[in-house]
Amino acid sequence: MSDDQKTEAKRARVRRLLIEPLQELGFRFKRGTSDGDAARALASIADDLAYLTDDSLRRVEETMRDKGEGSSRCFWPPRATFIAYAQLAQHRPIDDMPGVSSWF
């Protein structure tokens, strides 16, 4: 399996367990966000969280349900918010962070 296929498989898992359930709850991008920008933002979130186990992805999805932005709490929060809650659910392996592992 090529790296592109592995990445897409990981993205698909994150989409199924995190992104799609949040979309079903009504999460959306602010008016004026292009389809391309929205797709890139969700792909970045999926890539950042691909290291999580299925249980951790479900935990993050449950946590993020009430973290939407705007008065209706329905706009996607920033990518950094997802990364922070993912770290709480399951620490990212140091092997996945070359900049950090070089300190040691």
CSV table of N, CA, C and O in Angstrom, one decimal:
chain,number,residue,atom,x,y,z
A,1,MET,N,0.9,-1.2,0.0
A,1,MET,CA,0.0,0.0,0.0
A,1,MET,C,0.9,1.2,0.0
A,1,MET,O,1.8,1.4,0.8
A,2,SER,N,0.6,2.2,-0.9
A,2,SER,CA,1.4,3.4,-1.0
A,2,SER,C,1.1,4.4,0.2
A,2,SER,O,0.1,4.2,0.9
A,3,ASP,N,2.0,5.3,0.4
A,3,ASP,CA,1.8,6.3,1.4
A,3,ASP,C,0.5,7.1,1.2
A,3,ASP,O,-0.2,7.4,2.1
A,4,ASP,N,0.2,7.4,-0.1
A,4,ASP,CA,-1.1,8.1,-0.4
A,4,ASP,C,-2.3,7.3,0.0
A,4,ASP,O,-3.2,7.9,0.5
A,5,GLN,N,-2.3,6.0,-0.2
A,5,GLN,CA,-3.4,5.1,0.2
A,5,GLN,C,-3.5,5.1,1.7
A,5,GLN,O,-4.6,5.1,2.2
A,6,LYS,N,-2.4,5.0,2.4
A,6,LYS,CA,-2.4,4.9,3.9
A,6,LYS,C,-3.0,6.2,4.4
A,6,LYS,O,-3.8,6.2,5.3
A,7,THR,N,-2.6,7.4,3.9
A,7,THR,CA,-3.0,8.7,4.3
A,7,THR,C,-4.5,8.8,4.1
A,7,THR,O,-5.3,9.2,5.0
A,8,GLU,N,-5.0,8.4,2.9
A,8,GLU,CA,-6.4,8.5,2.6
A,8,GLU,C,-7.2,7.5,3.5
A,8,GLU,O,-8.3,7.9,4.0
A,9,ALA,N,-6.7,6.3,3.8
A,9,ALA,CA,-7.4,5.4,4.7
A,9,ALA,C,-7.5,6.0,6.1
A,9,ALA,O,-8.6,5.9,6.7
A,10,LYS,N,-6.5,6.7,6.5
A,10,LYS,CA,-6.5,7.3,7.9
A,10,LYS,C,-7.5,8.5,7.8
A,10,LYS,O,-8.2,8.7,8.8
A,11,ARG,N,-7.4,9.3,6.8
A,11,ARG,CA,-8.4,10.4,6.6
A,11,ARG,C,-9.8,9.9,6.7
A,11,ARG,O,-10.7,10.5,7.3
A,12,ALA,N,-10.1,8.8,5.9
A,12,ALA,CA,-11.4,8.3,5.9
A,12,ALA,C,-11.9,7.8,7.2
A,12,ALA,O,-13.1,8.0,7.6
A,13,ARG,N,-11.0,7.3,8.0
A,13,ARG,CA,-11.4,6.8,9.4
A,13,ARG,C,-11.7,8.0,10.3
A,13,ARG,O,-12.7,8.0,11.0
A,14,VAL,N,-10.9,9.1,10.2
A,14,VAL,CA,-11.2,10.3,11.0
A,14,VAL,C,-12.5,10.9,10.5
A,14,VAL,O,-13.3,11.4,11.3
A,15,ARG,N,-12.7,11.0,9.2
A,15,ARG,CA,-14.0,11.5,8.7
A,15,ARG,C,-15.2,10.7,9.2
A,15,ARG,O,-16.2,11.3,9.6
A,16,ARG,N,-15.1,9.4,9.2
A,16,ARG,CA,-16.2,8.6,9.6
A,16,ARG,C,-16.5,8.7,11.1
A,16,ARG,O,-17.7,8.8,11.5
A,17,LEU,N,-15.5,8.8,11.9
A,17,LEU,CA,-15.7,8.8,13.4
A,17,LEU,C,-15.7,10.2,14.0
A,17,LEU,O,-16.2,10.3,15.1
A,18,LEU,N,-15.2,11.2,13.3
A,18,LEU,CA,-15.2,12.6,13.9
A,18,LEU,C,-15.9,13.6,13.1
A,18,LEU,O,-16.9,14.2,13.5
A,19,ILE,N,-15.5,13.7,11.8
A,19,ILE,CA,-16.0,14.8,11.0
A,19,ILE,C,-17.5,14.6,10.6
A,19,ILE,O,-18.3,15.5,10.8
A,20,GLU,N,-17.8,13.5,10.1
A,20,GLU,CA,-19.2,13.2,9.6
A,20,GLU,C,-20.2,13.3,10.8
A,20,GLU,O,-21.2,14.0,10.6
A,21,PRO,N,-19.9,12.8,12.0
A,21,PRO,CA,-20.9,13.0,13.0
A,21,PRO,C,-21.1,14.4,13.4
A,21,PRO,O,-22.2,14.8,13.7
A,22,LEU,N,-20.0,15.2,13.4
A,22,LEU,CA,-20.1,16.6,13.7
A,22,LEU,C,-20.9,17.4,12.6
A,22,LEU,O,-21.7,18.3,12.9
A,23,GLN,N,-20.7,17.0,11.3
A,23,GLN,CA,-21.5,17.6,10.2
A,23,GLN,C,-23.0,17.2,10.4
A,23,GLN,O,-23.8,18.1,10.1
A,24,GLU,N,-23.2,16.0,10.8
A,24,GLU,CA,-24.6,15.6,11.0
A,24,GLU,C,-25.3,16.4,12.1
A,24,GLU,O,-26.5,16.6,12.1
A,25,LEU,N,-24.5,16.8,13.1
A,25,LEU,CA,-25.0,17.7,14.1
A,25,LEU,C,-25.3,19.1,13.7
A,25,LEU,O,-25.9,19.9,14.4
A,26,GLY,N,-24.7,19.5,12.5
A,26,GLY,CA,-24.9,20.8,12.0
A,26,GLY,C,-23.7,21.7,11.9
A,26,GLY,O,-23.8,22.8,11.5
A,27,PHE,N,-22.5,21.1,12.2
A,27,PHE,CA,-21.3,21.9,12.0
A,27,PHE,C,-21.1,22.3,10.6
A,27,PHE,O,-21.3,21.5,9.7
A,28,ARG,N,-20.7,23.5,10.3
A,28,ARG,CA,-20.5,24.1,9.0
A,28,ARG,C,-19.5,25.2,9.0
A,28,ARG,O,-19.1,25.6,10.1
A,29,PHE,N,-19.1,25.6,7.9
A,29,PHE,CA,-18.2,26.7,7.8
A,29,PHE,C,-19.0,28.0,7.6
A,29,PHE,O,-20.1,28.0,7.1
A,30,LYS,N,-18.3,29.1,8.0
A,30,LYS,CA,-19.0,30.4,7.9
A,30,LYS,C,-19.3,30.7,6.4
A,30,LYS,O,-18.5,30.3,5.5
A,31,ARG,N,-20.3,31.5,6.2
A,31,ARG,CA,-20.7,31.9,4.8
A,31,ARG,C,-19.5,32.6,4.2
A,31,ARG,O,-18.7,33.3,4.8
A,32,GLY,N,-19.3,32.3,2.9
A,32,GLY,CA,-18.1,32.8,2.2
A,32,GLY,C,-16.9,32.0,2.2
A,32,GLY,O,-16.0,32.2,1.4
A,33,THR,N,-16.9,30.9,3.0
A,33,THR,CA,-15.8,29.9,2.9
A,33,THR,C,-15.9,29.1,1.6
A,33,THR,O,-17.0,28.5,1.4
A,34,SER,N,-14.9,29.1,0.8
A,34,SER,CA,-15.0,28.3,-0.4
A,34,SER,C,-15.0,26.8,-0.1
A,34,SER,O,-14.5,26.4,0.9
A,35,ASP,N,-15.5,26.1,-1.0
A,35,ASP,CA,-15.5,24.6,-0.9
A,35,ASP,C,-14.1,24.1,-0.8
A,35,ASP,O,-13.8,23.2,0.0
A,36,GLY,N,-13.2,24.7,-1.5
A,36,GLY,CA,-11.8,24.2,-1.5
A,36,GLY,C,-11.2,24.5,-0.1
A,36,GLY,O,-10.5,23.7,0.4
A,37,ASP,N,-11.4,25.7,0.4
A,37,ASP,CA,-10.9,26.0,1.7
A,37,ASP,C,-11.5,25.1,2.8
A,37,ASP,O,-10.8,24.7,3.7
A,38,ALA,N,-12.7,24.8,2.7
A,38,ALA,CA,-13.4,24.0,3.7
A,38,ALA,C,-12.8,22.6,3.6
A,38,ALA,O,-12.5,21.9,4.6
A,39,ALA,N,-12.7,22.0,2.4
A,39,ALA,CA,-12.1,20.7,2.2
A,39,ALA,C,-10.7,20.6,2.7
A,39,ALA,O,-10.3,19.6,3.4
A,40,ARG,N,-9.9,21.7,2.5
A,40,ARG,CA,-8.5,21.7,3.0
A,40,ARG,C,-8.4,21.7,4.5
A,40,ARG,O,-7.6,21.0,5.1
A,41,ALA,N,-9.3,22.5,5.1
A,41,ALA,CA,-9.4,22.6,6.6
A,41,ALA,C,-9.7,21.3,7.2
A,41,ALA,O,-9.1,20.8,8.2
A,42,LEU,N,-10.7,20.6,6.6
A,42,LEU,CA,-11.1,19.3,7.2
A,42,LEU,C,-10.0,18.2,6.9
A,42,LEU,O,-9.8,17.3,7.8
A,43,ALA,N,-9.4,18.3,5.8
A,43,ALA,CA,-8.3,17.3,5.5
A,43,ALA,C,-7.1,17.6,6.5
A,43,ALA,O,-6.5,16.6,7.0
A,44,SER,N,-6.8,18.8,6.8
A,44,SER,CA,-5.8,19.1,7.8
A,44,SER,C,-6.1,18.5,9.2
A,44,SER,O,-5.3,18.0,9.8
A,45,ILE,N,-7.4,18.7,9.6
A,45,ILE,CA,-7.8,18.2,10.9
A,45,ILE,C,-7.7,16.6,10.8
A,45,ILE,O,-7.2,16.0,11.8
A,46,ALA,N,-8.1,16.0,9.7
A,46,ALA,CA,-8.0,14.6,9.6
A,46,ALA,C,-6.6,14.1,9.7
A,46,ALA,O,-6.3,13.1,10.3
A,47,ASP,N,-5.7,14.8,9.0
A,47,ASP,CA,-4.3,14.4,9.0
A,47,ASP,C,-3.7,14.6,10.4
A,47,ASP,O,-2.9,13.7,10.9
A,48,ASP,N,-4.0,15.6,11.1
A,48,ASP,CA,-3.5,15.9,12.5
A,48,ASP,C,-4.0,14.8,13.5
A,48,ASP,O,-3.3,14.5,14.4
A,49,LEU,N,-5.2,14.3,13.3
A,49,LEU,CA,-5.8,13.4,14.3
A,49,LEU,C,-5.7,11.9,13.8
A,49,LEU,O,-6.2,11.1,14.5
A,50,ALA,N,-5.1,11.7,12.7
A,50,ALA,CA,-5.0,10.3,12.2
A,50,ALA,C,-4.3,9.3,13.2
A,50,ALA,O,-4.6,8.1,13.1
A,51,TYR,N,-3.5,9.8,14.1
A,51,TYR,CA,-2.8,8.9,15.0
A,51,TYR,C,-3.7,8.4,16.1
A,51,TYR,O,-3.4,7.4,16.7
A,52,LEU,N,-4.8,9.0,16.3
A,52,LEU,CA,-5.7,8.6,17.4
A,52,LEU,C,-6.4,7.2,17.1
A,52,LEU,O,-6.7,6.9,16.0
A,53,THR,N,-6.6,6.5,18.2
A,53,THR,CA,-7.3,5.2,18.1
A,53,THR,C,-8.8,5.6,17.8
A,53,THR,O,-9.3,6.7,18.0
A,54,ASP,N,-9.6,4.6,17.4
A,54,ASP,CA,-11.0,4.8,17.2
A,54,ASP,C,-11.7,5.3,18.4
A,54,ASP,O,-12.5,6.2,18.4
A,55,ASP,N,-11.4,4.7,19.6
A,55,ASP,CA,-12.0,5.2,20.9
A,55,ASP,C,-11.6,6.6,21.2
A,55,ASP,O,-12.5,7.4,21.6
A,56,SER,N,-10.4,7.0,20.9
A,56,SER,CA,-10.0,8.4,21.1
A,56,SER,C,-10.7,9.3,20.2
A,56,SER,O,-11.1,10.4,20.5
A,57,LEU,N,-10.8,8.9,18.9
A,57,LEU,CA,-11.6,9.8,18.0
A,57,LEU,C,-13.0,10.0,18.4
A,57,LEU,O,-13.6,11.1,18.3
A,58,ARG,N,-13.6,8.9,18.9
A,58,ARG,CA,-15.0,9.0,19.4
A,58,ARG,C,-15.0,10.0,20.6
A,58,ARG,O,-16.0,10.8,20.8
A,59,ARG,N,-14.0,9.9,21.5
A,59,ARG,CA,-13.9,10.8,22.7
A,59,ARG,C,-13.8,12.2,22.2
A,59,ARG,O,-14.5,13.1,22.8
A,60,VAL,N,-13.0,12.5,21.2
A,60,VAL,CA,-12.8,13.9,20.7
A,60,VAL,C,-14.1,14.3,20.1
A,60,VAL,O,-14.5,15.5,20.3
A,61,GLU,N,-14.8,13.5,19.3
A,61,GLU,CA,-16.1,13.9,18.7
A,61,GLU,C,-17.1,14.3,19.8
A,61,GLU,O,-17.8,15.3,19.7
A,62,GLU,N,-17.2,13.5,20.9
A,62,GLU,CA,-18.1,13.8,21.9
A,62,GLU,C,-17.7,15.1,22.6
A,62,GLU,O,-18.6,15.9,22.9
A,63,THR,N,-16.5,15.4,22.8
A,63,THR,CA,-16.0,16.6,23.4
A,63,THR,C,-16.3,17.8,22.5
A,63,THR,O,-16.7,18.9,23.0
A,64,MET,N,-16.1,17.6,21.2
A,64,MET,CA,-16.3,18.8,20.3
A,64,MET,C,-17.7,19.2,20.0
A,64,MET,O,-18.0,20.2,19.5
A,65,ARG,N,-18.6,18.3,20.4
A,65,ARG,CA,-20.1,18.6,20.1
A,65,ARG,C,-20.5,20.0,20.5
A,65,ARG,O,-21.3,20.6,19.9
A,66,ASP,N,-20.0,20.4,21.6
A,66,ASP,CA,-20.5,21.7,22.2
A,66,ASP,C,-19.4,22.8,22.0
A,66,ASP,O,-19.4,23.8,22.7
A,67,LYS,N,-18.4,22.6,21.2
A,67,LYS,CA,-17.3,23.5,21.0
A,67,LYS,C,-17.4,24.3,19.7
A,67,LYS,O,-16.5,25.0,19.3
A,68,GLY,N,-18.6,24.3,19.0
A,68,GLY,CA,-18.7,25.0,17.8
A,68,GLY,C,-18.7,26.5,18.1
A,68,GLY,O,-18.9,27.0,19.2
A,69,GLU,N,-18.3,27.3,17.1
A,69,GLU,CA,-18.2,28.7,17.3
A,69,GLU,C,-19.5,29.4,16.8
A,69,GLU,O,-20.3,28.8,16.1
A,70,GLY,N,-19.6,30.7,17.1
A,70,GLY,CA,-20.7,31.5,16.7
A,70,GLY,C,-21.9,31.4,17.7
A,70,GLY,O,-21.8,30.6,18.6
A,71,SER,N,-22.9,32.3,17.6
A,71,SER,CA,-23.9,32.3,18.6
A,71,SER,C,-24.7,31.0,18.6
A,71,SER,O,-25.3,30.6,19.6
A,72,SER,N,-24.8,30.3,17.5
A,72,SER,CA,-25.5,29.0,17.4
A,72,SER,C,-24.6,27.8,17.7
A,72,SER,O,-25.0,26.7,17.7
A,73,ARG,N,-23.3,28.1,17.9
A,73,ARG,CA,-22.3,27.1,18.2
A,73,ARG,C,-22.3,26.0,17.1
A,73,ARG,O,-22.2,24.8,17.4
A,74,CYS,N,-22.4,26.4,15.8
A,74,CYS,CA,-22.4,25.5,14.7
A,74,CYS,C,-21.3,25.6,13.7
A,74,CYS,O,-21.2,24.9,12.8
A,75,PHE,N,-20.4,26.6,13.9
A,75,PHE,CA,-19.3,26.8,13.0
A,75,PHE,C,-18.1,26.0,13.5
A,75,PHE,O,-17.8,25.9,14.7
A,76,TRP,N,-17.4,25.4,12.5
A,76,TRP,CA,-16.2,24.6,12.8
A,76,TRP,C,-15.2,25.5,13.6
A,76,TRP,O,-14.8,26.6,13.3
A,77,PRO,N,-14.7,24.9,14.8
A,77,PRO,CA,-13.7,25.6,15.5
A,77,PRO,C,-12.3,25.5,14.8
A,77,PRO,O,-12.2,24.7,13.9
A,78,PRO,N,-11.4,26.3,15.2
A,78,PRO,CA,-10.0,26.2,14.6
A,78,PRO,C,-9.4,24.9,14.7
A,78,PRO,O,-9.7,24.1,15.7
A,79,ARG,N,-8.5,24.6,13.8
A,79,ARG,CA,-7.7,23.3,13.8
A,79,ARG,C,-7.0,23.1,15.2
A,79,ARG,O,-6.9,22.0,15.7
A,80,ALA,N,-6.5,24.2,15.7
A,80,ALA,CA,-5.7,24.2,17.0
A,80,ALA,C,-6.6,23.6,18.1
A,80,ALA,O,-6.1,22.9,19.0
A,81,THR,N,-7.9,23.9,18.1
A,81,THR,CA,-8.8,23.4,19.1
A,81,THR,C,-8.9,21.8,19.0
A,81,THR,O,-8.8,21.1,20.0
A,82,PHE,N,-9.0,21.3,17.8
A,82,PHE,CA,-9.0,19.9,17.6
A,82,PHE,C,-7.7,19.2,18.1
A,82,PHE,O,-7.7,18.2,18.7
A,83,ILE,N,-6.6,19.8,17.8
A,83,ILE,CA,-5.3,19.3,18.2
A,83,ILE,C,-5.2,19.3,19.7
A,83,ILE,O,-4.7,18.3,20.2
A,84,ALA,N,-5.6,20.3,20.3
A,84,ALA,CA,-5.5,20.4,21.8
A,84,ALA,C,-6.4,19.3,22.5
A,84,ALA,O,-5.9,18.6,23.4
A,85,TYR,N,-7.6,19.1,22.0
A,85,TYR,CA,-8.5,18.1,22.6
A,85,TYR,C,-8.0,16.7,22.2
A,85,TYR,O,-8.1,15.7,23.0
A,86,ALA,N,-7.4,16.5,21.1
A,86,ALA,CA,-6.8,15.2,20.7
A,86,ALA,C,-5.7,14.9,21.6
A,86,ALA,O,-5.6,13.7,22.0
A,87,GLN,N,-4.8,15.8,22.0
A,87,GLN,CA,-3.7,15.6,22.9
A,87,GLN,C,-4.2,15.2,24.2
A,87,GLN,O,-3.6,14.4,24.9
A,88,LEU,N,-5.3,15.7,24.7
A,88,LEU,CA,-5.9,15.3,26.0
A,88,LEU,C,-6.5,13.9,25.9
A,88,LEU,O,-6.4,13.1,26.9
A,89,ALA,N,-7.1,13.5,24.8
A,89,ALA,CA,-7.6,12.2,24.6
A,89,ALA,C,-6.5,11.1,24.5
A,89,ALA,O,-6.7,10.0,25.1
A,90,GLN,N,-5.5,11.5,23.8
A,90,GLN,CA,-4.4,10.5,23.6
A,90,GLN,C,-3.2,11.3,23.1
A,90,GLN,O,-3.2,12.0,22.1
A,91,HIS,N,-2.1,11.2,23.9
A,91,HIS,CA,-0.9,11.9,23.5
A,91,HIS,C,-0.4,11.4,22.1
A,91,HIS,O,-0.4,10.2,21.9
A,92,ARG,N,0.1,12.3,21.4
A,92,ARG,CA,0.7,12.0,20.1
A,92,ARG,C,2.1,11.3,20.3
A,92,ARG,O,2.9,11.8,21.1
A,93,PRO,N,2.3,10.2,19.6
A,93,PRO,CA,3.6,9.5,19.8
A,93,PRO,C,4.8,10.5,19.4
A,93,PRO,O,4.7,11.2,18.4
A,94,ILE,N,5.8,10.5,20.2
A,94,ILE,CA,6.9,11.4,20.0
A,94,ILE,C,7.6,11.1,18.6
A,94,ILE,O,8.1,12.0,18.0
A,95,ASP,N,7.5,9.9,18.1
A,95,ASP,CA,8.0,9.6,16.8
A,95,ASP,C,7.4,10.3,15.7
A,95,ASP,O,7.9,10.5,14.6
A,96,ASP,N,6.1,10.8,15.9
A,96,ASP,CA,5.4,11.5,14.9
A,96,ASP,C,5.7,13.0,15.0
A,96,ASP,O,5.2,13.8,14.2
A,97,MET,N,6.6,13.4,15.9
A,97,MET,CA,6.9,14.8,16.0
A,97,MET,C,8.5,15.0,15.9
A,97,MET,O,9.1,15.1,17.0
A,98,PRO,N,9.0,15.0,14.7
A,98,PRO,CA,10.5,15.0,14.6
A,98,PRO,C,11.1,16.2,15.2
A,98,PRO,O,12.2,16.1,15.8
A,99,GLY,N,10.5,17.3,15.2
A,99,GLY,CA,11.1,18.5,15.9
A,99,GLY,C,11.2,18.4,17.4
A,99,GLY,O,12.2,18.8,18.0
A,100,VAL,N,10.3,17.7,18.0
A,100,VAL,CA,10.3,17.5,19.4
A,100,VAL,C,11.3,16.4,19.8
A,100,VAL,O,12.1,16.5,20.7
A,101,SER,N,11.3,15.3,19.0
A,101,SER,CA,12.2,14.2,19.3
A,101,SER,C,13.7,14.6,19.1
A,101,SER,O,14.5,14.0,19.8
A,102,SER,N,13.9,15.6,18.3
A,102,SER,CA,15.3,16.0,18.1
A,102,SER,C,15.9,16.7,19.4
A,102,SER,O,17.1,16.8,19.5
A,103,TRP,N,15.0,17.1,20.2
A,103,TRP,CA,15.5,17.7,21.5
A,103,TRP,C,16.1,16.7,22.4
A,103,TRP,O,17.0,17.0,23.3
A,104,PHE,N,15.7,15.5,22.3
A,104,PHE,CA,16.2,14.4,23.2
A,104,PHE,C,17.3,13.7,22.7
A,104,PHE,O,17.9,13.3,22.0
